[in-house]
Structure formats: C-alpha cells, structure tokens
Amino acid sequence: MQQRSVGKSIASHLILSLVGLLFLTPFAWLFLTSFKTEDEIFVIPIQWLPDRLRWDNYINAIKMIPFVQYTWNTIWIAILSVAGVVLLTPVVAYGFSRIDFKGRNALFMLMLSTLMLPGQVTIIPLYVMFNKMNLLNSYWPLVLTTWFGTGMAYNVFMVRQFFNGIPQELSESAKIDGASEFRIYAQIVLPLAKPAILTIGLFTFLFAWGDFQGPLIYLNDPDKWTLSIGLKQFIRENNVAWGPLMAAATLFTIPIIVIYFFVQKKFIEGITITGMK
C-alpha cells in the first residue's frame, strides 16, 4: 500500500514537472533567442543554442530606445497603481464585509455587475472625461483607471471573501474592550488579510507593468512612454530588430519573475484561502 502511494506521488510529480517544462518553453526560447543572430533565429531546423552569445543584442536593446527612461516610467506607474489598490481595496472590502448598513448587498451586486462591462465600452467615455479634466498626457488616467476600474470590483470581491472568513468574535471582543471600528480594521482584520492583499497587489503590478493599451491612448509625449510601448519601436516599417527585441523582451519579463519568486508563497496562500471561503 505504501509503495503504491509512493508510486502515485512520483507519477504526479513527474507529470507536474513535464507540464512545468512545457510552460517554461516560451521563456526559454525568448531567453536563448536574445543571444542569437538573425540568421540563427530563422534557421530551419530550429537551432536552440546560439553558436556564441551575442551580448551586443542587450547593448543595442538599451541604446535603440530610451530603455532606462521607459523602465523608470513603468516602475513609477506600477508603484502608484499598486499603492492605491492596496490602500483602497481593503477599506471598501471591509465595509461590504464587516459593516452592516442599508443597501449593502444591493451596492455590492451593483459593483460586481461592472465586471460584465467590456473594457472597450468605456474607452471613449473615459478619454473624454480625462480630456475635460486636463489629465491627458499624464500618468493619472492610467493610475485612476487601475484604482477605480472594473479590476477594482474583482479585487474588492476577493478581499471581501477573505474578510468573511475571519471570525466575527474577534471584532466583537475588540468592541467590548472599547476599540473603534477603524482600530479593529487596522490592528485586527487588516494584518490577518496580508495574503489576500499581497495577491491583489501582485495582480495590479502585473497589469500595470504589461499594460499597452492605456499608455498608447493617454500618453503623447515619448519621454513618458512605458516599456510596453518601447518594445513596439523595435518593429519598423520595413524590418524588425529581432535580436534586440528579444533581449528587451527578456529584460521586460525578468522583474515579473523576480517579484513572483519572492511573493509566491503568500500569493498561493491568498488564492487558496480565498477560494475556500
């Protein structure tokens, strides 16, 4: 019986490893291609390993576009987006989860209904609104749409589900001791929700880091462009700088992998616990 369970464990780990390698293949191809010449990229049959490492692809990737400036712009937008979502989402979720007020369920359902609204429907109204507010060609449209857009509804739903799993007895005991609602939220409920908050923060960072449509619509000044727009500049009218493009795409992807590596434990915990509520 024990040998059978060990065999099942080995088989399941082997299958998961093979699936993991399958998902790793595109990034491996991207990384290896960033060191190839153009002839090596398009040779048939496929040549996985370059004859020699072409580090000049990375040098050209940084020189062909203002890579450092675009990186800083992207980081700035991502930080503002994550900070706003992490601060605002738990407050709204706490109100829907722990505070009983008239019309709470109706408002919550109205907020969730925004998830059914395609993002393309709101592009023109939002553009007109930000134009009237004189916010075009700034980072505020990108940040505000992250704070209050349809993604906010999903974040609130996720954190609310997490809050619903925290025993009400903790809040009631704190109220008996004279704690205010804000103190209960800040010192009792919020610290227990770190996995959920880190999860929505990671989702927000991934969206802000890789967003192409938003910067393309709202940013006219090339000095304010992000990395997602910068990658498009390697694709010219008559040719594509494939080597530098792959190098830039690799540099674009590495921060996401590094951040996920450090927060993966809390991220998986947040997803798992929230899904059980």
Short mmCIF file of the C-alpha atoms (twelve columns), coordinates in Angstrom:
data_MODEL
# 
_entry.id   MODEL 
# 
loop_
_atom_site.group_PDB 
_atom_site.id 
_atom_site.type_symbol 
_atom_site.label_atom_id 
_atom_site.label_alt_id 
_atom_site.label_comp_id 
_atom_site.label_asym_id 
_atom_site.label_seq_id 
_atom_site.Cartn_x 
_atom_site.Cartn_y 
_atom_site.Cartn_z 
_atom_site.pdbx_PDB_model_num 
ATOM 1   C CA . MET A 1   0.000   0.000  0.000   1 
ATOM 2   C CA . GLN A 2   2.820   2.357  0.917   1 
ATOM 3   C CA . GLN A 3   4.699   1.520  -2.285  1 
ATOM 4   C CA . ARG A 4   1.565   2.299  -4.304  1 
ATOM 5   C CA . SER A 5   1.203   5.729  -2.661  1 
ATOM 6   C CA . VAL A 6   4.890   6.436  -3.294  1 
ATOM 7   C CA . GLY A 7   4.442   5.429  -6.932  1 
ATOM 8   C CA . LYS A 8   1.440   7.759  -7.296  1 
ATOM 9   C CA . SER A 9   3.412   10.592 -5.718  1 
ATOM 10  C CA . ILE A 10  6.337   10.086 -8.096  1 
ATOM 11  C CA . ALA A 11  3.992   9.891  -11.100 1 
ATOM 12  C CA . SER A 12  2.128   13.072 -10.105 1 
ATOM 13  C CA . HIS A 13  5.392   14.966 -9.553  1 
ATOM 14  C CA . LEU A 14  6.699   13.742 -12.904 1 
ATOM 15  C CA . ILE A 15  3.561   14.913 -14.700 1 
ATOM 16  C CA . LEU A 16  3.675   18.299 -12.953 1 
ATOM 17  C CA . SER A 17  7.365   18.666 -13.860 1 
ATOM 18  C CA . LEU A 18  6.637   17.924 -17.528 1 
ATOM 19  C CA . VAL A 19  3.760   20.425 -17.550 1 
ATOM 20  C CA . GLY A 20  6.016   22.979 -15.841 1 
ATOM 21  C CA . LEU A 21  8.679   22.472 -18.511 1 
ATOM 22  C CA . LEU A 22  6.029   22.915 -21.184 1 
ATOM 23  C CA . PHE A 23  5.046   26.299 -19.769 1 
ATOM 24  C CA . LEU A 24  8.724   27.223 -19.374 1 
ATOM 25  C CA . THR A 25  9.474   26.568 -23.055 1 
ATOM 26  C CA . PRO A 26  8.349   30.009 -24.409 1 
ATOM 27  C CA . PHE A 27  10.516  31.873 -21.898 1 
ATOM 28  C CA . ALA A 28  13.467  29.567 -22.588 1 
ATOM 29  C CA . TRP A 29  13.080  30.249 -26.311 1 
ATOM 30  C CA . LEU A 30  12.844  34.002 -25.644 1 
ATOM 31  C CA . PHE A 31  15.963  33.977 -23.454 1 
ATOM 32  C CA . LEU A 32  18.074  31.873 -25.829 1 
ATOM 33  C CA . THR A 33  16.922  33.844 -28.871 1 
ATOM 34  C CA . SER A 34  18.094  37.072 -27.229 1 
ATOM 35  C CA . PHE A 35  21.689  35.829 -27.740 1 
ATOM 36  C CA . LYS A 36  21.315  34.800 -31.404 1 
ATOM 37  C CA . THR A 37  21.967  36.461 -34.715 1 
ATOM 38  C CA . GLU A 38  19.044  36.936 -37.075 1 
ATOM 39  C CA . ASP A 39  20.247  34.058 -39.254 1 
ATOM 40  C CA . GLU A 40  20.263  31.734 -36.236 1 
ATOM 41  C CA . ILE A 41  16.754  32.838 -35.247 1 
ATOM 42  C CA . PHE A 42  15.183  31.815 -38.565 1 
ATOM 43  C CA . VAL A 43  17.331  28.810 -39.448 1 
ATOM 44  C CA . ILE A 44  15.498  25.556 -40.229 1 
ATOM 45  C CA . PRO A 45  15.635  23.135 -38.480 1 
ATOM 46  C CA . ILE A 46  15.354  25.135 -35.251 1 
ATOM 47  C CA . GLN A 47  18.637  25.939 -33.545 1 
ATOM 48  C CA . TRP A 48  18.013  26.235 -29.834 1 
ATOM 49  C CA . LEU A 49  21.525  27.192 -28.737 1 
ATOM 50  C CA . PRO A 50  23.423  30.054 -30.385 1 
ATOM 51  C CA . ASP A 51  26.901  29.434 -31.770 1 
ATOM 52  C CA . ARG A 52  28.148  32.148 -29.437 1 
ATOM 53  C CA . LEU A 53  26.470  34.527 -27.010 1 
ATOM 54  C CA . ARG A 54  25.635  37.842 -28.684 1 
ATOM 55  C CA . TRP A 55  25.686  40.226 -25.705 1 
ATOM 56  C CA . ASP A 56  25.563  43.121 -28.143 1 
ATOM 57  C CA . ASN A 57  21.829  42.406 -28.553 1 
ATOM 58  C CA . TYR A 58  21.332  43.651 -24.999 1 
ATOM 59  C CA . ILE A 59  23.569  46.648 -25.591 1 
ATOM 60  C CA . ASN A 60  21.637  47.545 -28.749 1 
ATOM 61  C CA . ALA A 61  18.316  46.999 -26.959 1 
ATOM 62  C CA . ILE A 62  19.257  49.636 -24.396 1 
ATOM 63  C CA . LYS A 63  20.683  52.026 -26.985 1 
ATOM 64  C CA . MET A 64  17.975  51.770 -29.666 1 
ATOM 65  C CA . ILE A 65  15.288  53.109 -27.289 1 
ATOM 66  C CA . PRO A 66  15.455  55.175 -24.061 1 
ATOM 67  C CA . PHE A 67  15.277  51.894 -22.132 1 
ATOM 68  C CA . VAL A 68  16.207  53.299 -18.726 1 
ATOM 69  C CA . GLN A 69  13.697  56.146 -19.026 1 
ATOM 70  C CA . TYR A 70  10.931  53.796 -20.141 1 
ATOM 71  C CA . THR A 71  11.763  51.434 -17.280 1 
ATOM 72  C CA . TRP A 72  11.541  54.220 -14.732 1 
ATOM 73  C CA . ASN A 73  8.221   55.406 -16.192 1 
ATOM 74  C CA . THR A 74  6.816   51.877 -15.988 1 
ATOM 75  C CA . ILE A 75  8.035   51.395 -12.412 1 
ATOM 76  C CA . TRP A 76  6.521   54.715 -11.370 1 
ATOM 77  C CA . ILE A 77  3.112   53.844 -12.827 1 
ATOM 78  C CA . ALA A 78  3.222   50.353 -11.300 1 
ATOM 79  C CA . ILE A 79  4.125   51.673 -7.835  1 
ATOM 80  C CA . LEU A 80  1.329   54.267 -7.855  1 
ATOM 81  C CA . SER A 81  -1.175  51.697 -9.097  1 
ATOM 82  C CA . VAL A 82  -0.235  49.093 -6.501  1 
ATOM 83  C CA . ALA A 83  -0.145  51.632 -3.660  1 
ATOM 84  C CA . GLY A 84  -3.637  52.919 -4.448  1 
ATOM 85  C CA . VAL A 85  -5.172  49.472 -4.864  1 
ATOM 86  C CA . VAL A 86  -3.574  48.122 -1.676  1 
ATOM 87  C CA . LEU A 87  -4.808  51.131 0.328   1 
ATOM 88  C CA . LEU A 88  -8.318  51.469 -1.129  1 
ATOM 89  C CA . THR A 89  -9.409  47.897 -1.757  1 
ATOM 90  C CA . PRO A 90  -9.288  46.614 1.858   1 
ATOM 91  C CA . VAL A 91  -11.259 49.646 3.077   1 
ATOM 92  C CA . VAL A 92  -14.079 49.040 0.584   1 
ATOM 93  C CA . ALA A 93  -14.000 45.283 1.166   1 
ATOM 94  C CA . TYR A 94  -14.177 45.817 4.933   1 
ATOM 95  C CA . GLY A 95  -17.282 47.960 4.540   1 
ATOM 96  C CA . PHE A 96  -19.027 45.317 2.441   1 
ATOM 97  C CA . SER A 97  -17.940 42.503 4.741   1 
ATOM 98  C CA . ARG A 98  -17.979 43.744 8.339   1 
ATOM 99  C CA . ILE A 99  -20.211 46.832 8.469   1 
ATOM 100 C CA . ASP A 100 -23.959 46.332 8.262   1 
ATOM 101 C CA . PHE A 101 -25.689 49.229 6.505   1 
ATOM 102 C CA . LYS A 102 -28.847 49.613 4.457   1 
ATOM 103 C CA . GLY A 103 -28.452 48.636 0.826   1 
ATOM 104 C CA . ARG A 104 -25.091 46.933 1.371   1 
ATOM 105 C CA . ASN A 105 -25.914 43.818 -0.647  1 
ATOM 106 C CA . ALA A 106 -27.507 45.832 -3.452  1 
ATOM 107 C CA . LEU A 107 -24.438 48.075 -3.737  1 
ATOM 108 C CA . PHE A 108 -22.163 45.061 -3.684  1 
ATOM 109 C CA . MET A 109 -24.103 43.392 -6.507  1 
ATOM 110 C CA . LEU A 110 -24.058 46.658 -8.475  1 
ATOM 111 C CA . MET A 111 -20.290 46.805 -8.103  1 
ATOM 112 C CA . LEU A 112 -19.904 43.188 -9.222  1 
ATOM 113 C CA . SER A 113 -22.092 43.870 -12.250 1 
ATOM 114 C CA . THR A 114 -19.339 46.159 -13.595 1 
ATOM 115 C CA . LEU A 115 -17.292 43.005 -14.239 1 
ATOM 116 C CA . MET A 116 -19.661 42.210 -17.093 1 
ATOM 117 C CA . LEU A 117 -18.868 45.531 -18.790 1 
ATOM 118 C CA . PRO A 118 -16.228 45.118 -21.534 1 
ATOM 119 C CA . GLY A 119 -13.292 47.469 -21.175 1 
ATOM 120 C CA . GLN A 120 -13.646 48.585 -24.802 1 
ATOM 121 C CA . VAL A 121 -17.035 50.129 -23.990 1 
ATOM 122 C CA . THR A 122 -15.517 52.605 -21.537 1 
ATOM 123 C CA . ILE A 123 -12.516 53.725 -23.603 1 
ATOM 124 C CA . ILE A 124 -14.198 56.697 -25.303 1 
ATOM 125 C CA . PRO A 125 -16.153 57.967 -22.231 1 
ATOM 126 C CA . LEU A 126 -13.017 57.758 -20.086 1 
ATOM 127 C CA . TYR A 127 -10.938 59.542 -22.714 1 
ATOM 128 C CA . VAL A 128 -13.486 62.361 -22.942 1 
ATOM 129 C CA . MET A 129 -13.666 62.611 -19.146 1 
ATOM 130 C CA . PHE A 130 -9.887  62.779 -18.684 1 
ATOM 131 C CA . ASN A 131 -9.640  65.262 -21.546 1 
ATOM 132 C CA . LYS A 132 -12.107 67.580 -19.802 1 
ATOM 133 C CA . MET A 133 -10.107 67.171 -16.587 1 
ATOM 134 C CA . ASN A 134 -6.901  68.145 -18.469 1 
ATOM 135 C CA . LEU A 135 -5.223  64.890 -17.414 1 
ATOM 136 C CA . LEU A 136 -4.233  63.617 -20.844 1 
ATOM 137 C CA . ASN A 137 -0.518  63.030 -21.464 1 
ATOM 138 C CA . SER A 138 -0.039  62.313 -17.758 1 
ATOM 139 C CA . TYR A 139 0.095   59.162 -15.674 1 
ATOM 140 C CA . TRP A 140 -3.124  59.941 -13.790 1 
ATOM 141 C CA . PRO A 141 -5.509  58.315 -16.290 1 
ATOM 142 C CA . LEU A 142 -3.510  55.085 -16.060 1 
ATOM 143 C CA . VAL A 143 -3.399  55.163 -12.273 1 
ATOM 144 C CA . LEU A 144 -7.015  56.225 -11.703 1 
ATOM 145 C CA . THR A 145 -8.412  53.584 -14.052 1 
ATOM 146 C CA . THR A 146 -6.459  50.998 -12.061 1 
ATOM 147 C CA . TRP A 147 -7.764  52.318 -8.740  1 
ATOM 148 C CA . PHE A 148 -11.421 52.641 -9.736  1 
ATOM 149 C CA . GLY A 149 -11.768 50.496 -12.886 1 
ATOM 150 C CA . THR A 150 -13.535 47.184 -13.311 1 
ATOM 151 C CA . GLY A 151 -10.484 45.387 -11.882 1 
ATOM 152 C CA . MET A 152 -11.265 47.084 -8.586  1 
ATOM 153 C CA . ALA A 153 -14.522 45.100 -8.354  1 
ATOM 154 C CA . TYR A 154 -12.645 41.816 -8.612  1 
ATOM 155 C CA . ASN A 155 -10.102 42.934 -6.003  1 
ATOM 156 C CA . VAL A 156 -12.857 44.008 -3.594  1 
ATOM 157 C CA . PHE A 157 -14.677 40.712 -4.100  1 
ATOM 158 C CA . MET A 158 -11.527 38.729 -3.397  1 
ATOM 159 C CA . VAL A 159 -10.582 40.619 -0.223  1 
ATOM 160 C CA . ARG A 160 -14.207 40.622 0.980   1 
ATOM 161 C CA . GLN A 161 -14.295 36.833 0.712   1 
ATOM 162 C CA . PHE A 162 -11.142 36.720 2.800   1 
ATOM 163 C CA . PHE A 163 -12.621 39.066 5.424   1 
ATOM 164 C CA . ASN A 164 -15.754 36.904 5.600   1 
ATOM 165 C CA . GLY A 165 -13.590 34.014 6.780   1 
ATOM 166 C CA . ILE A 166 -12.254 35.975 9.778   1 
ATOM 167 C CA . PRO A 167 -14.381 35.195 12.874  1 
ATOM 168 C CA . GLN A 168 -16.737 37.990 13.890  1 
ATOM 169 C CA . GLU A 169 -15.940 37.181 17.523  1 
ATOM 170 C CA . LEU A 170 -12.582 38.950 17.132  1 
ATOM 171 C CA . SER A 171 -14.290 42.206 16.184  1 
ATOM 172 C CA . GLU A 172 -16.973 41.828 18.868  1 
ATOM 173 C CA . SER A 173 -14.365 41.234 21.576  1 
ATOM 174 C CA . ALA A 174 -12.458 44.316 20.459  1 
ATOM 175 C CA . LYS A 175 -15.649 46.420 20.551  1 
ATOM 176 C CA . ILE A 176 -16.319 45.267 24.112  1 
ATOM 177 C CA . ASP A 177 -12.819 46.454 25.020  1 
ATOM 178 C CA . GLY A 178 -13.673 49.875 23.557  1 
ATOM 179 C CA . ALA A 179 -11.874 49.648 20.220  1 
ATOM 180 C CA . SER A 180 -13.186 51.836 17.418  1 
ATOM 181 C CA . GLU A 181 -14.152 50.459 14.001  1 
ATOM 182 C CA . PHE A 182 -11.013 51.884 12.439  1 
ATOM 183 C CA . ARG A 183 -8.801  50.332 15.135  1 
ATOM 184 C CA . ILE A 184 -10.455 46.946 14.621  1 
ATOM 185 C CA . TYR A 185 -9.826  47.252 10.899  1 
ATOM 186 C CA . ALA A 186 -6.227  48.460 11.176  1 
ATOM 187 C CA . GLN A 187 -4.958  46.320 14.041  1 
ATOM 188 C CA . ILE A 188 -7.014  43.123 13.877  1 
ATOM 189 C CA . VAL A 189 -8.600  42.449 10.490  1 
ATOM 190 C CA . LEU A 190 -6.044  44.003 8.134   1 
ATOM 191 C CA . PRO A 191 -2.963  42.139 9.475   1 
ATOM 192 C CA . LEU A 192 -4.811  38.832 9.042   1 
ATOM 193 C CA . ALA A 193 -5.511  39.641 5.381   1 
ATOM 194 C CA . LYS A 194 -1.885  40.023 4.238   1 
ATOM 195 C CA . PRO A 195 -2.025  37.053 1.814   1 
ATOM 196 C CA . ALA A 196 -5.099  38.449 0.029   1 
ATOM 197 C CA . ILE A 197 -3.655  41.965 -0.103  1 
ATOM 198 C CA . LEU A 198 -0.336  40.724 -1.494  1 
ATOM 199 C CA . THR A 199 -2.272  38.781 -4.116  1 
ATOM 200 C CA . ILE A 200 -4.214  41.789 -5.398  1 
ATOM 201 C CA . GLY A 201 -1.023  43.830 -5.252  1 
ATOM 202 C CA . LEU A 202 0.724   41.284 -7.483  1 
ATOM 203 C CA . PHE A 203 -2.194  41.210 -9.931  1 
ATOM 204 C CA . THR A 204 -2.171  45.001 -10.089 1 
ATOM 205 C CA . PHE A 205 1.578   45.134 -10.663 1 
ATOM 206 C CA . LEU A 206 1.349   42.604 -13.491 1 
ATOM 207 C CA . PHE A 207 -1.402  44.614 -15.162 1 
ATOM 208 C CA . ALA A 208 0.345   47.974 -14.764 1 
ATOM 209 C CA . TRP A 209 3.709   46.581 -15.876 1 
ATOM 210 C CA . GLY A 210 2.396   44.986 -19.052 1 
ATOM 211 C CA . ASP A 211 -0.346  47.463 -19.999 1 
ATOM 212 C CA . PHE A 212 -0.017  48.562 -23.613 1 
ATOM 213 C CA . GLN A 213 -3.434  49.992 -24.470 1 
ATOM 214 C CA . GLY A 214 -3.572  52.564 -21.669 1 
ATOM 215 C CA . PRO A 215 -0.207  54.257 -22.311 1 
ATOM 216 C CA . LEU A 216 -0.860  54.138 -26.067 1 
ATOM 217 C CA . ILE A 217 -4.138  56.046 -25.628 1 
ATOM 218 C CA . TYR A 218 -3.281  58.561 -22.913 1 
ATOM 219 C CA . LEU A 219 0.451   59.300 -23.358 1 
ATOM 220 C CA . ASN A 220 1.511   61.505 -26.281 1 
ATOM 221 C CA . ASP A 221 4.948   62.570 -25.047 1 
ATOM 222 C CA . PRO A 222 7.615   59.959 -25.985 1 
ATOM 223 C CA . ASP A 223 9.518   60.823 -22.798 1 
ATOM 224 C CA . LYS A 224 6.575   59.450 -20.794 1 
ATOM 225 C CA . TRP A 225 6.166   56.196 -22.696 1 
ATOM 226 C CA . THR A 226 6.441   52.831 -20.944 1 
ATOM 227 C CA . LEU A 227 8.368   49.671 -21.761 1 
ATOM 228 C CA . SER A 228 5.361   48.043 -23.415 1 
ATOM 229 C CA . ILE A 229 5.299   50.853 -25.999 1 
ATOM 230 C CA . GLY A 230 9.090   50.838 -26.198 1 
ATOM 231 C CA . LEU A 231 9.089   47.209 -27.362 1 
ATOM 232 C CA . LYS A 232 6.914   48.206 -30.304 1 
ATOM 233 C CA . GLN A 233 9.670   50.547 -31.523 1 
ATOM 234 C CA . PHE A 234 11.860  47.586 -32.469 1 
ATOM 235 C CA . ILE A 235 9.289   46.747 -35.136 1 
ATOM 236 C CA . ARG A 236 9.999   49.120 -38.013 1 
ATOM 237 C CA . GLU A 237 8.092   49.635 -41.251 1 
ATOM 238 C CA . ASN A 238 10.436  47.534 -43.356 1 
ATOM 239 C CA . ASN A 239 12.290  45.356 -40.843 1 
ATOM 240 C CA . VAL A 240 12.306  44.059 -37.280 1 
ATOM 241 C CA . ALA A 241 15.353  44.125 -34.999 1 
ATOM 242 C CA . TRP A 242 14.708  40.606 -33.721 1 
ATOM 243 C CA . GLY A 243 17.836  40.194 -31.599 1 
ATOM 244 C CA . PRO A 244 17.495  43.454 -29.648 1 
ATOM 245 C CA . LEU A 245 13.712  42.914 -29.457 1 
ATOM 246 C CA . MET A 246 14.168  39.521 -27.787 1 
ATOM 247 C CA . ALA A 247 16.785  41.000 -25.453 1 
ATOM 248 C CA . ALA A 248 14.479  43.866 -24.477 1 
ATOM 249 C CA . ALA A 249 11.571  41.451 -24.004 1 
ATOM 250 C CA . THR A 250 13.747  39.328 -21.712 1 
ATOM 251 C CA . LEU A 251 14.656  42.365 -19.601 1 
ATOM 252 C CA . PHE A 252 10.966  43.302 -19.605 1 
ATOM 253 C CA . THR A 253 9.991   39.864 -18.249 1 
ATOM 254 C CA . ILE A 254 12.679  39.348 -15.602 1 
ATOM 255 C CA . PRO A 255 11.236  41.787 -12.963 1 
ATOM 256 C CA . ILE A 256 7.898   39.932 -13.055 1 
ATOM 257 C CA . ILE A 257 9.631   36.606 -12.435 1 
ATOM 258 C CA . VAL A 258 11.758  38.031 -9.618  1 
ATOM 259 C CA . ILE A 259 8.790   39.624 -7.840  1 
ATOM 260 C CA . TYR A 260 6.696   36.474 -8.150  1 
ATOM 261 C CA . PHE A 261 9.612   34.426 -6.764  1 
ATOM 262 C CA . PHE A 262 9.607   36.495 -3.560  1 
ATOM 263 C CA . VAL A 263 5.834   36.629 -3.034  1 
ATOM 264 C CA . GLN A 264 4.787   33.246 -4.441  1 
ATOM 265 C CA . LYS A 265 4.189   31.686 -1.009  1 
ATOM 266 C CA . LYS A 266 1.798   34.422 0.114   1 
ATOM 267 C CA . PHE A 267 0.264   34.591 -3.354  1 
ATOM 268 C CA . ILE A 268 -0.613  30.878 -3.371  1 
ATOM 269 C CA . GLU A 269 -1.836  31.140 0.229   1 
ATOM 270 C CA . GLY A 270 -4.080  34.075 -0.662  1 
ATOM 271 C CA . ILE A 271 -5.567  32.300 -3.692  1 
ATOM 272 C CA . THR A 272 -6.092  29.036 -1.789  1 
ATOM 273 C CA . ILE A 273 -7.642  30.510 1.350   1 
ATOM 274 C CA . THR A 274 -9.872  32.930 -0.554  1 
ATOM 275 C CA . GLY A 275 -11.125 30.119 -2.767  1 
ATOM 276 C CA . MET A 276 -12.128 28.106 0.311   1 
ATOM 277 C CA . LYS A 277 -14.308 30.847 1.819   1 
# 
